[in-house]
Every structure is written in C-alpha cells, then in structure tokens.
Amino acid sequence: QVQLEESGGGLVQAGGSLRLSCAASGRTDVTLPIGWFRQASGKEREFVAGISWSGASTYYVDAVKGRFTISRDYSKKTVYLQMDNLKVGDTAIYYCAVRYGNGWPGTDYRYWGQGTQVAVSS
C-alpha cells in the first residue's frame, strides 16, 4: 500500500506562487501515475494535473495550463505542483492520488492524501 501526504499550501496574494508537494511512503517500489485534484468550498472535487510514471507525460486542465507545472523527483519519492500566477479562483484544498488504469484525466484514483489548503487573496 502507498501513503501520500500533501504539503506546501498557504495564503498568497493573486499573482503569487506556491509549490505543493506530494510525498509517497509505503510501497514506493512501484512508480505510479499521480494526479492532483482540488476542491473549493461548496464545489465538487476537480482534476487539475497529472504526470505519468516516467514523468515524460503530463496533463493539465485548461484552467491551469501555462500557470501550473507538475513534475516528479524519484529520489525523493515526491511529485510537485508548481503554481504560478495564482488567481482567487485557485483557492481550494489540493489533493494528490495514485491513478490506476490508462488515460488522462482517468477515473480510478486511490490512496488519497489528506489535502493541503491553498488560499489566494485579491
């Protein structure tokens, strides 16, 4: 089993940047695709970005393209979400999870982390 833990959230002004981390522990001998999601207050959770097991393939929803960058560091067993030019609408709790199956964004995600809060002020 894999455990994921998100960190790096915080309060930032619009136009600012944050870098979120998704650290894996447990059975990390298997390199798996990871997806980042977010859930704003009163809204459903939505997919934001994903990265393949090799790191060669990435996927972003239109709302974050050109502003967010997903990457992974195998030595640290961590996937990052660099968020630049943040907007008030990016305010949400951000989660990472392991994707099973094929294709982005995919539908089968497991081993959710507890989430990290991102708040963007105007």
PDB file of C-alpha atoms in Angstrom:
ATOM      1  CA  GLN A   1       0.000   0.000   0.000  1.00  0.00           C
ATOM      2  CA  VAL A   2       1.050   3.559  -0.701  1.00  0.00           C
ATOM      3  CA  GLN A   3       0.580   6.551   1.550  1.00  0.00           C
ATOM      4  CA  LEU A   4       0.561  10.062   0.129  1.00  0.00           C
ATOM      5  CA  GLU A   5       0.995  13.302   2.056  1.00  0.00           C
ATOM      6  CA  GLU A   6       0.469  16.756   0.593  1.00  0.00           C
ATOM      7  CA  SER A   7       2.195  19.887   1.850  1.00  0.00           C
ATOM      8  CA  GLY A   8       3.122  23.373   0.729  1.00  0.00           C
ATOM      9  CA  GLY A   9      -0.218  25.092   0.850  1.00  0.00           C
ATOM     10  CA  GLY A  10      -0.732  28.522   2.322  1.00  0.00           C
ATOM     11  CA  LEU A  11      -2.079  32.031   1.832  1.00  0.00           C
ATOM     12  CA  VAL A  12      -0.769  34.039  -1.107  1.00  0.00           C
ATOM     13  CA  GLN A  13      -1.813  37.149  -2.985  1.00  0.00           C
ATOM     14  CA  ALA A  14      -3.139  36.934  -6.516  1.00  0.00           C
ATOM     15  CA  GLY A  15      -0.259  36.722  -8.954  1.00  0.00           C
ATOM     16  CA  GLY A  16       1.926  34.902  -6.450  1.00  0.00           C
ATOM     17  CA  SER A  17       3.309  31.384  -6.465  1.00  0.00           C
ATOM     18  CA  LEU A  18       3.245  28.242  -4.354  1.00  0.00           C
ATOM     19  CA  ARG A  19       4.802  24.823  -4.762  1.00  0.00           C
ATOM     20  CA  LEU A  20       2.843  21.863  -3.485  1.00  0.00           C
ATOM     21  CA  SER A  21       4.478  18.547  -2.673  1.00  0.00           C
ATOM     22  CA  CYS A  22       3.003  15.057  -2.692  1.00  0.00           C
ATOM     23  CA  ALA A  23       5.336  12.732  -0.799  1.00  0.00           C
ATOM     24  CA  ALA A  24       4.936   8.969  -1.087  1.00  0.00           C
ATOM     25  CA  SER A  25       5.716   6.353   1.527  1.00  0.00           C
ATOM     26  CA  GLY A  26       4.944   2.687   1.997  1.00  0.00           C
ATOM     27  CA  ARG A  27       5.183   0.550  -1.108  1.00  0.00           C
ATOM     28  CA  THR A  28       7.030   3.035  -3.254  1.00  0.00           C
ATOM     29  CA  ASP A  29       8.953   0.458  -5.244  1.00  0.00           C
ATOM     30  CA  VAL A  30       6.250   0.814  -7.840  1.00  0.00           C
ATOM     31  CA  THR A  31       6.264   4.099  -9.709  1.00  0.00           C
ATOM     32  CA  LEU A  32       2.733   5.105 -10.410  1.00  0.00           C
ATOM     33  CA  PRO A  33       0.988   7.927 -12.243  1.00  0.00           C
ATOM     34  CA  ILE A  34      -0.093  10.720  -9.905  1.00  0.00           C
ATOM     35  CA  GLY A  35      -2.913  13.182 -10.251  1.00  0.00           C
ATOM     36  CA  TRP A  36      -3.520  16.478  -8.464  1.00  0.00           C
ATOM     37  CA  PHE A  37      -7.074  17.495  -7.661  1.00  0.00           C
ATOM     38  CA  ARG A  38      -8.668  20.416  -5.896  1.00  0.00           C
ATOM     39  CA  GLN A  39     -11.929  21.039  -4.128  1.00  0.00           C
ATOM     40  CA  ALA A  40     -13.224  24.523  -3.480  1.00  0.00           C
ATOM     41  CA  SER A  41     -15.751  25.182  -0.748  1.00  0.00           C
ATOM     42  CA  GLY A  42     -19.200  24.098  -1.859  1.00  0.00           C
ATOM     43  CA  LYS A  43     -17.948  22.588  -5.101  1.00  0.00           C
ATOM     44  CA  GLU A  44     -17.104  19.141  -6.344  1.00  0.00           C
ATOM     45  CA  ARG A  45     -13.551  17.927  -6.458  1.00  0.00           C
ATOM     46  CA  GLU A  46     -11.953  18.501  -9.846  1.00  0.00           C
ATOM     47  CA  PHE A  47      -8.891  17.153 -11.618  1.00  0.00           C
ATOM     48  CA  VAL A  48      -6.093  19.689 -12.087  1.00  0.00           C
ATOM     49  CA  ALA A  49      -2.973  17.965 -13.427  1.00  0.00           C
ATOM     50  CA  GLY A  50      -1.376  14.562 -13.835  1.00  0.00           C
ATOM     51  CA  ILE A  51       2.010  13.014 -14.507  1.00  0.00           C
ATOM     52  CA  SER A  52       2.888   9.598 -15.884  1.00  0.00           C
ATOM     53  CA  TRP A  53       5.005   7.053 -14.054  1.00  0.00           C
ATOM     54  CA  SER A  54       8.023   8.036 -16.156  1.00  0.00           C
ATOM     55  CA  GLY A  55       7.431  11.758 -15.858  1.00  0.00           C
ATOM     56  CA  ALA A  56       7.559  12.058 -19.630  1.00  0.00           C
ATOM     57  CA  SER A  57       3.844  12.696 -19.982  1.00  0.00           C
ATOM     58  CA  THR A  58       1.899  15.420 -18.241  1.00  0.00           C
ATOM     59  CA  TYR A  59      -1.687  16.611 -18.486  1.00  0.00           C
ATOM     60  CA  TYR A  60      -3.387  19.824 -17.382  1.00  0.00           C
ATOM     61  CA  VAL A  61      -6.901  21.126 -17.385  1.00  0.00           C
ATOM     62  CA  ASP A  62      -7.381  24.268 -19.442  1.00  0.00           C
ATOM     63  CA  ALA A  63      -7.883  26.466 -16.391  1.00  0.00           C
ATOM     64  CA  VAL A  64      -4.289  25.936 -15.212  1.00  0.00           C
ATOM     65  CA  LYS A  65      -2.382  25.452 -18.461  1.00  0.00           C
ATOM     66  CA  GLY A  66       0.574  27.808 -18.677  1.00  0.00           C
ATOM     67  CA  ARG A  67       0.400  28.575 -14.952  1.00  0.00           C
ATOM     68  CA  PHE A  68       0.862  25.204 -13.210  1.00  0.00           C
ATOM     69  CA  THR A  69       3.690  22.721 -13.751  1.00  0.00           C
ATOM     70  CA  ILE A  70       3.701  19.149 -12.474  1.00  0.00           C
ATOM     71  CA  SER A  71       6.955  17.252 -12.006  1.00  0.00           C
ATOM     72  CA  ARG A  72       8.397  14.358 -10.014  1.00  0.00           C
ATOM     73  CA  ASP A  73      11.609  13.584  -8.185  1.00  0.00           C
ATOM     74  CA  TYR A  74      12.171   9.835  -7.915  1.00  0.00           C
ATOM     75  CA  SER A  75      14.984  10.143  -5.400  1.00  0.00           C
ATOM     76  CA  LYS A  76      12.662  11.994  -3.032  1.00  0.00           C
ATOM     77  CA  LYS A  77       9.570   9.947  -3.951  1.00  0.00           C
ATOM     78  CA  THR A  78       7.752  13.227  -4.404  1.00  0.00           C
ATOM     79  CA  VAL A  79       5.528  14.807  -7.034  1.00  0.00           C
ATOM     80  CA  TYR A  80       5.376  18.595  -7.177  1.00  0.00           C
ATOM     81  CA  LEU A  81       2.808  21.067  -8.410  1.00  0.00           C
ATOM     82  CA  GLN A  82       4.373  24.440  -9.107  1.00  0.00           C
ATOM     83  CA  MET A  83       1.617  27.035  -9.208  1.00  0.00           C
ATOM     84  CA  ASP A  84       2.428  30.443 -10.675  1.00  0.00           C
ATOM     85  CA  ASN A  85       0.292  33.498 -11.376  1.00  0.00           C
ATOM     86  CA  LEU A  86      -2.265  32.261  -8.875  1.00  0.00           C
ATOM     87  CA  LYS A  87      -5.819  33.540  -9.096  1.00  0.00           C
ATOM     88  CA  VAL A  88      -8.533  33.891  -6.489  1.00  0.00           C
ATOM     89  CA  GLY A  89     -10.356  31.089  -8.278  1.00  0.00           C
ATOM     90  CA  ASP A  90      -7.491  28.695  -7.465  1.00  0.00           C
ATOM     91  CA  THR A  91      -8.482  28.786  -3.800  1.00  0.00           C
ATOM     92  CA  ALA A  92      -9.222  25.212  -2.720  1.00  0.00           C
ATOM     93  CA  ILE A  93      -7.960  22.204  -0.842  1.00  0.00           C
ATOM     94  CA  TYR A  94      -5.491  20.383  -3.080  1.00  0.00           C
ATOM     95  CA  TYR A  95      -5.151  16.606  -3.033  1.00  0.00           C
ATOM     96  CA  CYS A  96      -2.940  14.071  -4.753  1.00  0.00           C
ATOM     97  CA  ALA A  97      -3.746  10.454  -5.519  1.00  0.00           C
ATOM     98  CA  VAL A  98      -2.442   7.468  -7.459  1.00  0.00           C
ATOM     99  CA  ARG A  99      -4.085   6.869 -10.821  1.00  0.00           C
ATOM    100  CA  TYR A 100      -4.939   3.354 -11.916  1.00  0.00           C
ATOM    101  CA  GLY A 101      -5.919   2.476 -15.435  1.00  0.00           C
ATOM    102  CA  ASN A 102      -4.976   4.444 -18.511  1.00  0.00           C
ATOM    103  CA  GLY A 103      -5.548   7.864 -19.971  1.00  0.00           C
ATOM    104  CA  TRP A 104      -5.945  11.333 -18.513  1.00  0.00           C
ATOM    105  CA  PRO A 105      -7.672  12.510 -16.500  1.00  0.00           C
ATOM    106  CA  GLY A 106      -8.785   8.963 -15.680  1.00  0.00           C
ATOM    107  CA  THR A 107     -11.437   7.794 -13.280  1.00  0.00           C
ATOM    108  CA  ASP A 108      -9.764   5.346 -10.905  1.00  0.00           C
ATOM    109  CA  TYR A 109      -7.770   7.080  -8.204  1.00  0.00           C
ATOM    110  CA  ARG A 110      -6.633   5.577  -4.908  1.00  0.00           C
ATOM    111  CA  TYR A 111      -4.564   6.341  -1.819  1.00  0.00           C
ATOM    112  CA  TRP A 112      -5.726   9.922  -1.415  1.00  0.00           C
ATOM    113  CA  GLY A 113      -3.725  12.251   0.794  1.00  0.00           C
ATOM    114  CA  GLN A 114      -5.316  14.456   3.454  1.00  0.00           C
ATOM    115  CA  GLY A 115      -5.026  17.590   1.343  1.00  0.00           C
ATOM    116  CA  THR A 116      -3.342  20.973   1.711  1.00  0.00           C
ATOM    117  CA  GLN A 117      -5.188  24.291   1.769  1.00  0.00           C
ATOM    118  CA  VAL A 118      -4.395  26.967  -0.801  1.00  0.00           C
ATOM    119  CA  ALA A 119      -5.920  30.400  -0.333  1.00  0.00           C
ATOM    120  CA  VAL A 120      -5.414  33.201  -2.847  1.00  0.00           C
ATOM    121  CA  SER A 121      -6.378  36.727  -1.861  1.00  0.00           C
ATOM    122  CA  SER A 122      -7.157  39.601  -4.204  1.00  0.00           C
TER     123      SER A 122
END
